[in-house]
Coordinates of C-alpha atoms and ligand atoms in Angstrom, one line a residue:
X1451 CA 16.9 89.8 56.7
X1452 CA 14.8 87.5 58.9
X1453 CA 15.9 86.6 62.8
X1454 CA 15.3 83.5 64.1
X1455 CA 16.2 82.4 67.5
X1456 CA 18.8 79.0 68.2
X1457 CA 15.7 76.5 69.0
X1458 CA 14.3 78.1 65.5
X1459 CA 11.0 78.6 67.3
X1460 CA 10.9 82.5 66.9
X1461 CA 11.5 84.4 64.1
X1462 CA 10.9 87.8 63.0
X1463 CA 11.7 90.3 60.0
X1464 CA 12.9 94.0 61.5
X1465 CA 12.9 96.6 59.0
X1466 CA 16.3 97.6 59.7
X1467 CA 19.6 95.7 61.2
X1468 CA 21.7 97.7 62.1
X1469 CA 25.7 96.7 63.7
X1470 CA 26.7 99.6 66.2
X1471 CA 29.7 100.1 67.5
X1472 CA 29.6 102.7 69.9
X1473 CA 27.6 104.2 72.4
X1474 CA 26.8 107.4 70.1
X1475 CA 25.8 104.3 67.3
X1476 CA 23.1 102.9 69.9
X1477 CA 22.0 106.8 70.8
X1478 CA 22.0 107.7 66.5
X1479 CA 19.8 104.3 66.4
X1480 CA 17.4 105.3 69.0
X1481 CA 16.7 108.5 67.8
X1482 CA 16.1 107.5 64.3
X1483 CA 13.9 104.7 65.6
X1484 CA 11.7 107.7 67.4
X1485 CA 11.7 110.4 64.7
X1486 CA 10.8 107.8 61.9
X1487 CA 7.7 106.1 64.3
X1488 CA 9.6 102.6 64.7
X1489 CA 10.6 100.4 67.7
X1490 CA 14.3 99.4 68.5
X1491 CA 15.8 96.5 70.3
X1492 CA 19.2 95.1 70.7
X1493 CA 19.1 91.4 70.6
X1494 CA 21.8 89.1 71.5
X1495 CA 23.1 85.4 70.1
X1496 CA 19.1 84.5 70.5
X1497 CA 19.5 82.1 72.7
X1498 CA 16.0 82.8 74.3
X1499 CA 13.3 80.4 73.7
X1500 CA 10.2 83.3 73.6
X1501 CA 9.7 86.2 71.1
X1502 CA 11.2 88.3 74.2
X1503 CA 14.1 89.8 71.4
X1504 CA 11.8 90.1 68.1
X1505 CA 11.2 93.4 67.2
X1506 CA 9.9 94.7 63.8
X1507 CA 11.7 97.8 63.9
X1508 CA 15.4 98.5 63.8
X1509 CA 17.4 95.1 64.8
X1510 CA 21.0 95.9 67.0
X1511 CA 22.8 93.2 66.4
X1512 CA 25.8 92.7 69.6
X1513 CA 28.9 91.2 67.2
X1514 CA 30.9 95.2 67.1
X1515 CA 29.8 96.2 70.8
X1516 CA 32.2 93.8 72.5
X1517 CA 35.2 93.5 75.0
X1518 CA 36.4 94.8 77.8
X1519 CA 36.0 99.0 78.5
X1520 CA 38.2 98.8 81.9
X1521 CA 39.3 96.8 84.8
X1522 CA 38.8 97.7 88.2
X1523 CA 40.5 96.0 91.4
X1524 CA 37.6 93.6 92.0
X1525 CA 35.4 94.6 89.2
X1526 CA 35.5 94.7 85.4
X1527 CA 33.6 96.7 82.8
X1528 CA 32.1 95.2 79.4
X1529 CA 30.7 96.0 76.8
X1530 CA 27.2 95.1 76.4
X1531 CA 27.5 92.2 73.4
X1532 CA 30.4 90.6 74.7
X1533 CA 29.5 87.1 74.6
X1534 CA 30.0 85.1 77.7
X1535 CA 32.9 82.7 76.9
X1536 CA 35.0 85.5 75.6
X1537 CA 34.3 87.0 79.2
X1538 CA 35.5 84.0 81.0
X1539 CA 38.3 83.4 79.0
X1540 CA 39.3 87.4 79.5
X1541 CA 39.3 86.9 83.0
X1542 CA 41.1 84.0 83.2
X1543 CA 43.9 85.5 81.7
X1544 CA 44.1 88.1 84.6
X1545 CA 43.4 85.3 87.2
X1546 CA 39.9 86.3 87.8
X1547 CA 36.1 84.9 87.4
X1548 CA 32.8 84.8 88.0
X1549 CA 31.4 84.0 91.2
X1550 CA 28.4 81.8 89.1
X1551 CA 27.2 81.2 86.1
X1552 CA 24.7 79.0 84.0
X1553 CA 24.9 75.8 81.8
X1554 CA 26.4 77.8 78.5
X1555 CA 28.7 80.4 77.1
X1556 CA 27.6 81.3 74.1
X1557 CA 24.5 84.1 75.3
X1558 CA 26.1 88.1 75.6
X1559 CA 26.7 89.5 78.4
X1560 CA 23.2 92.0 78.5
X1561 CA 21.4 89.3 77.0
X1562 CA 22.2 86.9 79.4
X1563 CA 21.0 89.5 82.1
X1564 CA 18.3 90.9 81.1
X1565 CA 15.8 87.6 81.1
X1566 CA 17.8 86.7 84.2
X1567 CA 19.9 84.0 83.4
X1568 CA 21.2 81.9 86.1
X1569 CA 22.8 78.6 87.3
X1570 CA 22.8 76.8 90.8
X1571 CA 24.3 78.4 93.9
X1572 CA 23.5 78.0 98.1
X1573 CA 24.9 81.6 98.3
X1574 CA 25.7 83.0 94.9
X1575 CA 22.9 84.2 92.5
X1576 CA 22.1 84.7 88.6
X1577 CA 24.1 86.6 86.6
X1578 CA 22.1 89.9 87.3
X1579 CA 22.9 89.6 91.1
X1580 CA 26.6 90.0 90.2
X1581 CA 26.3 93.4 88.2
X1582 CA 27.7 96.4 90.2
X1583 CA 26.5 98.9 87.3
X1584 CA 25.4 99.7 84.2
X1585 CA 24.9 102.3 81.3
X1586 CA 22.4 102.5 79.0
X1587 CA 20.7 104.2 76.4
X1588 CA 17.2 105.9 77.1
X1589 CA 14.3 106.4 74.9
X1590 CA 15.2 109.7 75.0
X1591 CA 18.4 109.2 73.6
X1592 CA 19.9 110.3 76.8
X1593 CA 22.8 107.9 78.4
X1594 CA 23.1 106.9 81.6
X1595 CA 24.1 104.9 84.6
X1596 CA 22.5 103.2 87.0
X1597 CA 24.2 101.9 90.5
X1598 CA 23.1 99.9 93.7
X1599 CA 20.7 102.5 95.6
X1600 CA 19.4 103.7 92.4
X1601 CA 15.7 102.2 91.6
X1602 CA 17.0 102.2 87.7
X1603 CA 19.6 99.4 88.7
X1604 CA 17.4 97.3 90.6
X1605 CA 14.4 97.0 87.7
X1606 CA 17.2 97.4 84.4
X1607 CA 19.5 94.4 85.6
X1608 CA 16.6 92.4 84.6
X1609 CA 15.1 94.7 82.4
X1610 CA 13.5 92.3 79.6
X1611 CA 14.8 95.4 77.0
X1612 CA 12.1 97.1 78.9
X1613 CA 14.0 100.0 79.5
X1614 CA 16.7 100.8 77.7
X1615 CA 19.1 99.3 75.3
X1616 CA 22.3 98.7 77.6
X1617 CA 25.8 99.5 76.3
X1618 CA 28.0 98.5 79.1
X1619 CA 27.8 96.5 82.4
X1620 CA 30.3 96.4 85.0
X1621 CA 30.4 93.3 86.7
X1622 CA 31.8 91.9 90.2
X1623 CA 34.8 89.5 90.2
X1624 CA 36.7 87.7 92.3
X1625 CA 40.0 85.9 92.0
X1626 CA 40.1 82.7 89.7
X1627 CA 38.8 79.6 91.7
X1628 CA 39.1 75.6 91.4
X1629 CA 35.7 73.6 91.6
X1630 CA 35.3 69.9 92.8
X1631 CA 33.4 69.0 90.6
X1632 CA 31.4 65.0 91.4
X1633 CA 28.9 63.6 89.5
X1634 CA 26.5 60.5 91.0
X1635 CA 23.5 58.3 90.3
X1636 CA 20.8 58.9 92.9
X1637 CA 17.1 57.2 93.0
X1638 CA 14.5 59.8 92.9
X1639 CA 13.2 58.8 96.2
X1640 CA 16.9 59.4 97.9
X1641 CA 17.0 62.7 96.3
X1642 CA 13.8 63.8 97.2
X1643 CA 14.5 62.8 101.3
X1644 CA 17.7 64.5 101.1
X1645 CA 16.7 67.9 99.2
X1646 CA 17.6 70.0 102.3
X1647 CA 20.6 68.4 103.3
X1648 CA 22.1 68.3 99.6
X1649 CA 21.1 71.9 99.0
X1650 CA 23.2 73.0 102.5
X1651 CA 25.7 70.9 102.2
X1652 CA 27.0 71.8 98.6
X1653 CA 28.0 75.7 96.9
X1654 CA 26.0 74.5 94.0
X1655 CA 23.8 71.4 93.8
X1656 CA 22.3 70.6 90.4
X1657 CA 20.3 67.1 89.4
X1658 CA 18.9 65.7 86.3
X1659 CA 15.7 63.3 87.2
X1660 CA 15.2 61.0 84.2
X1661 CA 11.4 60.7 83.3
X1662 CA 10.3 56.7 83.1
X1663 CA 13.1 56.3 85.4
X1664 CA 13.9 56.9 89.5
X1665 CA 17.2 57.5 88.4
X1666 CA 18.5 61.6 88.8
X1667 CA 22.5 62.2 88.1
X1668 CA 23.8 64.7 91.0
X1669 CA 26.1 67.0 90.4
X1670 CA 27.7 69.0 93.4
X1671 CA 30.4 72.0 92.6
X1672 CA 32.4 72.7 95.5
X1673 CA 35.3 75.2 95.6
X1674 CA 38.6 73.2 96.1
X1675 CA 42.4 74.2 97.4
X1676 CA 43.1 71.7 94.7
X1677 CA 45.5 70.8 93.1
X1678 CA 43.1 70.6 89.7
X1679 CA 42.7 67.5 88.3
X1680 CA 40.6 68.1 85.0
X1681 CA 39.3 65.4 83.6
X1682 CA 41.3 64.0 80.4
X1683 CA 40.8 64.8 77.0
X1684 CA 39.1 61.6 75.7
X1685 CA 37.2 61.4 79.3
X1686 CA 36.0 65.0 78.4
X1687 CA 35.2 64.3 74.7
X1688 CA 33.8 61.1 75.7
X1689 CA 31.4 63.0 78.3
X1690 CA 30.5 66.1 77.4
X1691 CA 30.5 65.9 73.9
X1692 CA 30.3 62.1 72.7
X1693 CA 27.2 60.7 75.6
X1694 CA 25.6 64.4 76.4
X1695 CA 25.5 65.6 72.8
X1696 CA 26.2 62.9 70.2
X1697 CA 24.9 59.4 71.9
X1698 CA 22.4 61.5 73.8
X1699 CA 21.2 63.5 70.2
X1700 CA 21.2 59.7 68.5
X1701 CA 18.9 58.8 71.4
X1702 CA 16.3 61.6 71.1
X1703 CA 15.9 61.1 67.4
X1704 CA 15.4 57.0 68.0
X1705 CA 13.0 58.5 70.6
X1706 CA 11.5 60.7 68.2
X1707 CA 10.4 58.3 65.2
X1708 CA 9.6 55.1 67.8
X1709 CA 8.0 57.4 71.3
X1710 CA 7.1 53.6 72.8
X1711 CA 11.2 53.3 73.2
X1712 CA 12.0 56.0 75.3
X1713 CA 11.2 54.8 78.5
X1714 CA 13.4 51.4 77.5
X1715 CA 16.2 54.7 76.0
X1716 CA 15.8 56.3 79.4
X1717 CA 16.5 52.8 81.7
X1718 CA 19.6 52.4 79.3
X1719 CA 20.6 56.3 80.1
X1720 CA 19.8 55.4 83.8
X1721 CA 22.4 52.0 83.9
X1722 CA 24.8 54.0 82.1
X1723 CA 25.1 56.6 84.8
X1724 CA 28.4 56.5 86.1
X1725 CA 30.0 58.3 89.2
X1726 CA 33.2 61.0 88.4
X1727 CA 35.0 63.4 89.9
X1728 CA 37.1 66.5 89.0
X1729 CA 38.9 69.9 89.7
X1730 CA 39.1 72.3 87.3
X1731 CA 39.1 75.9 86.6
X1732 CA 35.2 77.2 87.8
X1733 CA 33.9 78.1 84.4
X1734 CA 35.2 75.3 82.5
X1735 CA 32.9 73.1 85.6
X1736 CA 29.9 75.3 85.4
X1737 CA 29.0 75.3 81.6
X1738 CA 28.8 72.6 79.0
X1739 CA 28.1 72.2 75.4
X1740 CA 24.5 72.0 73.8
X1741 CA 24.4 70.5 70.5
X1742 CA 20.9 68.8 70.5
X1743 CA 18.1 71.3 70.0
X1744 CA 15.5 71.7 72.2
X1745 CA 12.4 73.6 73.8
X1746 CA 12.4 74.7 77.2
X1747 CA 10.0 75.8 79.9
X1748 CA 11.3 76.7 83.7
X1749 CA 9.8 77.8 86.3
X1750 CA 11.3 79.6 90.1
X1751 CA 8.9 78.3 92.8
X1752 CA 9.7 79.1 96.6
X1753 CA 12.7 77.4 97.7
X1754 CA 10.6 74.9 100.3
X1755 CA 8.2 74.0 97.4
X1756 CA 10.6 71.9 95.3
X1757 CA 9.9 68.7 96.8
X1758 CA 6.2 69.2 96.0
X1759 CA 7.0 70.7 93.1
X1760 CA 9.3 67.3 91.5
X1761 CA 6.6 64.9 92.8
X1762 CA 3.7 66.2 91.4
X1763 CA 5.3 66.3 87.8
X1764 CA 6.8 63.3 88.0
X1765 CA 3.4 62.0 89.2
X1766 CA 1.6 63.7 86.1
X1767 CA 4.3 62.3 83.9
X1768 CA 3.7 58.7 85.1
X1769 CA -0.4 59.6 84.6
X1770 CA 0.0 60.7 81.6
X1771 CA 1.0 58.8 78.1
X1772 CA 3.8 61.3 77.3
X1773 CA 7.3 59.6 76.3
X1774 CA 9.9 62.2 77.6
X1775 CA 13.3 61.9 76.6
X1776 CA 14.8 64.8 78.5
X1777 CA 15.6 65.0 81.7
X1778 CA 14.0 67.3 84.1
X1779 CA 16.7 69.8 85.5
X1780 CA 17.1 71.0 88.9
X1781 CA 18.9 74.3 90.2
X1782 CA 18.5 76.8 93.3
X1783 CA 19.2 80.0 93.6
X1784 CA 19.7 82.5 97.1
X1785 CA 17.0 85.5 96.7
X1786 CA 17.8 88.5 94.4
X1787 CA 17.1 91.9 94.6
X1788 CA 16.5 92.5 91.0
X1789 CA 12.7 93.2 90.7
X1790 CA 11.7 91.0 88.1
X1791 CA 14.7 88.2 88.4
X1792 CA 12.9 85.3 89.2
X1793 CA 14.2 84.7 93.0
X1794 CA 13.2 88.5 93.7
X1795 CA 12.6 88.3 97.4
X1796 CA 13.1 85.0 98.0
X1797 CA 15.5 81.6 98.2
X1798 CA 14.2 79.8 95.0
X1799 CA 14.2 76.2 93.4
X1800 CA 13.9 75.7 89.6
X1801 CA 12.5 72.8 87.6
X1802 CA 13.4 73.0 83.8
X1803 CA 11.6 70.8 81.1
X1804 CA 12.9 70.5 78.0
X1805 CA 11.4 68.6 74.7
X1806 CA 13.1 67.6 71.8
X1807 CA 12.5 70.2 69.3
X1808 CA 11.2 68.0 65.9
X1809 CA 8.7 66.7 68.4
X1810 CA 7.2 69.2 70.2
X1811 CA 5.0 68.3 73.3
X1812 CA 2.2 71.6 74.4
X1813 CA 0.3 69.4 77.1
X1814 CA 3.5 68.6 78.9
X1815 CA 4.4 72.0 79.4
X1816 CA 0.6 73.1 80.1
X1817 CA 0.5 70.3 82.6
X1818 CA 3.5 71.2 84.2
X1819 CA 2.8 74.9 83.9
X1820 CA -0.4 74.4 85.8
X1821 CA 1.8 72.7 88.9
X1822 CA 4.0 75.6 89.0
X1823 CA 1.7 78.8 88.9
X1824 CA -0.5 77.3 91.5
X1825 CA 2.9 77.4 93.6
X1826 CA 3.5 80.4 92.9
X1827 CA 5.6 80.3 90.3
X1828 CA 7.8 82.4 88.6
X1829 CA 8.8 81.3 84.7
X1830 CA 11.9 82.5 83.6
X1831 CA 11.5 85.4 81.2
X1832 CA 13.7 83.8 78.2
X1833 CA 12.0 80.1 78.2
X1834 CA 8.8 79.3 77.2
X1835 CA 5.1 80.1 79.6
X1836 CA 2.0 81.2 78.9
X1837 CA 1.6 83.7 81.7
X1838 CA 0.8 87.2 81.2
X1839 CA 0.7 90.5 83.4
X1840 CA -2.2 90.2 85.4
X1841 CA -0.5 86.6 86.4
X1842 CA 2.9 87.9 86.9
X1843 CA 1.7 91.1 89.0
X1844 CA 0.5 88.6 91.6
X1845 CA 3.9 87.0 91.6
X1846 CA 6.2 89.8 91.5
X1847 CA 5.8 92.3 94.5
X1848 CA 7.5 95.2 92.9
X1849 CA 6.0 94.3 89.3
X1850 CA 3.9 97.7 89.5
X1851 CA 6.9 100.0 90.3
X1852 CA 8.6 98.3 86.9
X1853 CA 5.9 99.3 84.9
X1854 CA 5.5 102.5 86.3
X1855 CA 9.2 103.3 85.6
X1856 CA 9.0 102.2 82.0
X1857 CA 6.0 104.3 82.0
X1858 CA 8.1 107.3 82.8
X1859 CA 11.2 106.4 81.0
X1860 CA 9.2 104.5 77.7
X1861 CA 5.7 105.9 77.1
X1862 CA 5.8 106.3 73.7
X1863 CA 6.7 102.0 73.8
X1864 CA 9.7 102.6 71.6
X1865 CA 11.3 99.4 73.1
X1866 CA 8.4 97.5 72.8
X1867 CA 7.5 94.1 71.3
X1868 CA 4.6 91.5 71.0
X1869 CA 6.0 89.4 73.8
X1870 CA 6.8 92.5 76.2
X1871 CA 3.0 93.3 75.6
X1872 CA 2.1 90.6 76.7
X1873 CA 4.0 90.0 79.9
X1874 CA 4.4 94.0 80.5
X1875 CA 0.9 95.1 79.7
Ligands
FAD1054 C1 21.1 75.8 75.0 C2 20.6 76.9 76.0 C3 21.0 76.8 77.4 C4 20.6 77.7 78.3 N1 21.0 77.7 79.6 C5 20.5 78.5 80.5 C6 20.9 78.4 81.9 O1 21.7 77.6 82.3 N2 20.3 79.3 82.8 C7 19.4 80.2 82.4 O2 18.9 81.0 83.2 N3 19.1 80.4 81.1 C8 19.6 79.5 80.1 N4 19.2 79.7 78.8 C9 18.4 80.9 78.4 C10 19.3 82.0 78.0 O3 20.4 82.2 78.9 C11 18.5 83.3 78.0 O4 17.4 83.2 77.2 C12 19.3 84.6 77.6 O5 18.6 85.7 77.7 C13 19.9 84.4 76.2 O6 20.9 85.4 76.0 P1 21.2 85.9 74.5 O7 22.5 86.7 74.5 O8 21.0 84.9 73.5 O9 20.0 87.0 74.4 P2 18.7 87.1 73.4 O10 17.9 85.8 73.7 O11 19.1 87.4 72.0 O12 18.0 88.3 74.1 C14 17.4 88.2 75.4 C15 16.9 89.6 75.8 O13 18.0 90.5 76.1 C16 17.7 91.7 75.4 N5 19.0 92.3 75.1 C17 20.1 91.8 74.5 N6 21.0 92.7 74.4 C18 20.6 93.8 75.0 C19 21.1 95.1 75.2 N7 22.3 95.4 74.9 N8 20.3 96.0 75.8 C20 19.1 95.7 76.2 N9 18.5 94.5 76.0 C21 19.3 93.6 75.4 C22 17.0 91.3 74.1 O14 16.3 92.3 73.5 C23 16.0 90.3 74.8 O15 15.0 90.9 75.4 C24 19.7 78.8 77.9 C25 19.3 78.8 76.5 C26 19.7 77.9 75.6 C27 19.2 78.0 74.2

């Protein structure tokens, strides 16, 4: 059976899949993987752009280690594969949620944690900054758990698979919340003034600048008393499906065959940008739907070196003859604690680029890449970057003590991979 990841950029053949369903599968697994020589990994829906889940040893697949284990007053405990939007819809149920969350539903639960997925928040991190514990399996085949005060919990939340292959994660909840959810057009040039004031003023601030264009659409979540106010079903279809997905995949493959268009499709986009405003349940305003396939690099740099950060690569986009459809995405993020989650130690701004994936760009994520390491930037460990340890030592204070751990807990690499050598060492 061969694996091959949503954008259909990685692929791999392991030499076994295997389904478990238990802990004592995932324990049988890893010890067959040791005594017959191979590697193990547990992948998730594969919704990382990088080779970060390949492995040519024994494949886990998620789809029979799902659902809830137990729930707690203000915590819940799930099962490692559980994909995300049966999580939120679980909750809901019991009038509870997710502080925060990214732009889709469809990753697992580990796999969302352990590149360090996140979305936008003044005060509320990634996913991994909302785990209270987990368990996992060892190399040794041993199981255990690892809580806040234990150095196992701080590198394992974002543990690339590093460490262990996780079987449950208790998470941190909260009672079920409303956003106000309002969407604007801003000029570039606004946005870039008002960075500071936007990113205080708002719970979670996330913009879209349109490449060829000074046009960025703005959307602020804020929670709301309500009462909700979702937005109907035909403006719903009509947004999030119909112009983000349908119009919006019509437009990149126009873009694709005739590149000279796209700036003249981007200035439509732009003049099509309309303001909105909604309250609805906080998941349903967090995520969306992402039909058109794509290639994504993203990088953390320090929180006061966004506004650099956007005007030098909208400055090397306007240099350069590239026709970018996509917009360029926006998001911040309060500092982690998670060793290797990419706003470790500190408040951090992230620029996403995305391409079109039949027409693949390299220099536009070199050129970009080169703006963001010499800021010191951290890429995010499921998207596509070129950096390897030595690079991500300097950026990473505690990268040493990770290794050093999955020295201890991995040495004979049994949870190892191309792309883990290559980042790891
Ligand atoms: C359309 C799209 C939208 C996205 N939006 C966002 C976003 O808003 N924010 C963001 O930060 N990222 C985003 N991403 C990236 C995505 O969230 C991450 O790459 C995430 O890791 C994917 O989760 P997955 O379940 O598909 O895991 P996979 O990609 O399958 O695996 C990721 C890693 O987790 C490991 N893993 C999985 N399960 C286990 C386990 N049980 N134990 C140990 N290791 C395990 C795998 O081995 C691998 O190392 C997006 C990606 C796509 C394609």
């Amino acid at each position: 059976m061969t694996f091959a990841n949503w954008a259909r950029n990685q692929s791999g053949t392991p030499a076994e899949v295997r389904t478990p369903a238990s802990v004592e599968d995932v324990v049988r697994a890893v010890r067959d993987a040791a005594a017959s020589g191979r590697r193990v990994r547990m992948v998730g829906t594969g919704h990382s752009f990088t080779g970060v889940a390949l492995t040519d040893g024994i494949m886990l697949r998620p789809g029979a280690l799902t659902g809830i284990r137990s729930w707690g007053d203000d915590r819940v405990t799930v099962l490692a594969g559980t994909p995300l939007r049966v999580l939120n819809e679980l909750l809901d149920e019991r009038g509870l949620a997710l502080a925060n969350m990214g732009d889709i539903t469809e990753q697992t639960v580990a796999g969302a944690i352990q590149t360090g997925t996140h979305g936008t928040g003044r005060d509320s991190g990634g996913l991994a900054d909302q785990v209270a514990e987990l368990e996992l399996v060892l190399a040794d085949g041993s199981v255990t758990t690892a809580g806040p005060g234990e150095d196992l919990f701080d590198a394992a939340r974002v543990g690339l698979g590093a460490l262990g292959v996780l079987t449950a994660v208790t998470l941190r909840v909260e009672p079920a919340f409303l956003l106000h959810n309002r969407r604007r057009k801003l000029p570039l040039s606004e946005m870039l003034a008002s960075l500071d004031e936007l990113t205080s003023a708002n719970e979670h601030l996330d913009f879209f600048w349109l490449p060829h264009t000074d046009a960025c659409l703005v959307k602020t979540n804020n929670r709301s008393p309500g009462p909700a106010r979702p937005p109907g079903a035909l403006r719903h279809w009509l947004d999030n499906v119909f112009l983000e997905n349908t119009v919006f995949g019509a437009a990149c493959a126009l873009g694709g065959r005739f590149p000279d268009l796209i700036p003249r499709i981007n200035a439509v986009s732009a003049a099509a940008l309309g303001d909105s405003e909604s309250v609805d349940t906080s998941y349903k305003v967090f995520t969306a739907r992402r039909d058109v396939r794509f290639l994504e690099m993203e990088y953390a740099v320090p929180r006061e070196r966004l506004g650099q950060a956007l005007r030098e690569t909208r400055d090397l986009i306007d240099r350069m003859d590239w026709k970018i459809t996509f917009p360029v995405e926006v998001r911040v993020t309060p500092p982690s604690d998670a060793w290797l989650s990419t706003a470790y130690g500190r408040p951090s701004a992230y620029l996403a680029c995305h391409i079109y994936r039949p027409t693949p760009n390299p220099a536009y994520f070199e050129g970009v890449e080169e703006i963001m390491t010499r800021l010191d930037g951290r890429p995010h460990w499921g998207k596509l970057h070129t950096r390897d340890a030595s690079y991500l030592n300097k950026v990473y204070p505690r990268f040493a003590d990770f290794t050093a751990l999955r020295d201890r807990l991995d040495p004979g690499r049994l949870f190892a991979n191309e792309y883990l050598d290559l980042v790891l060492g």
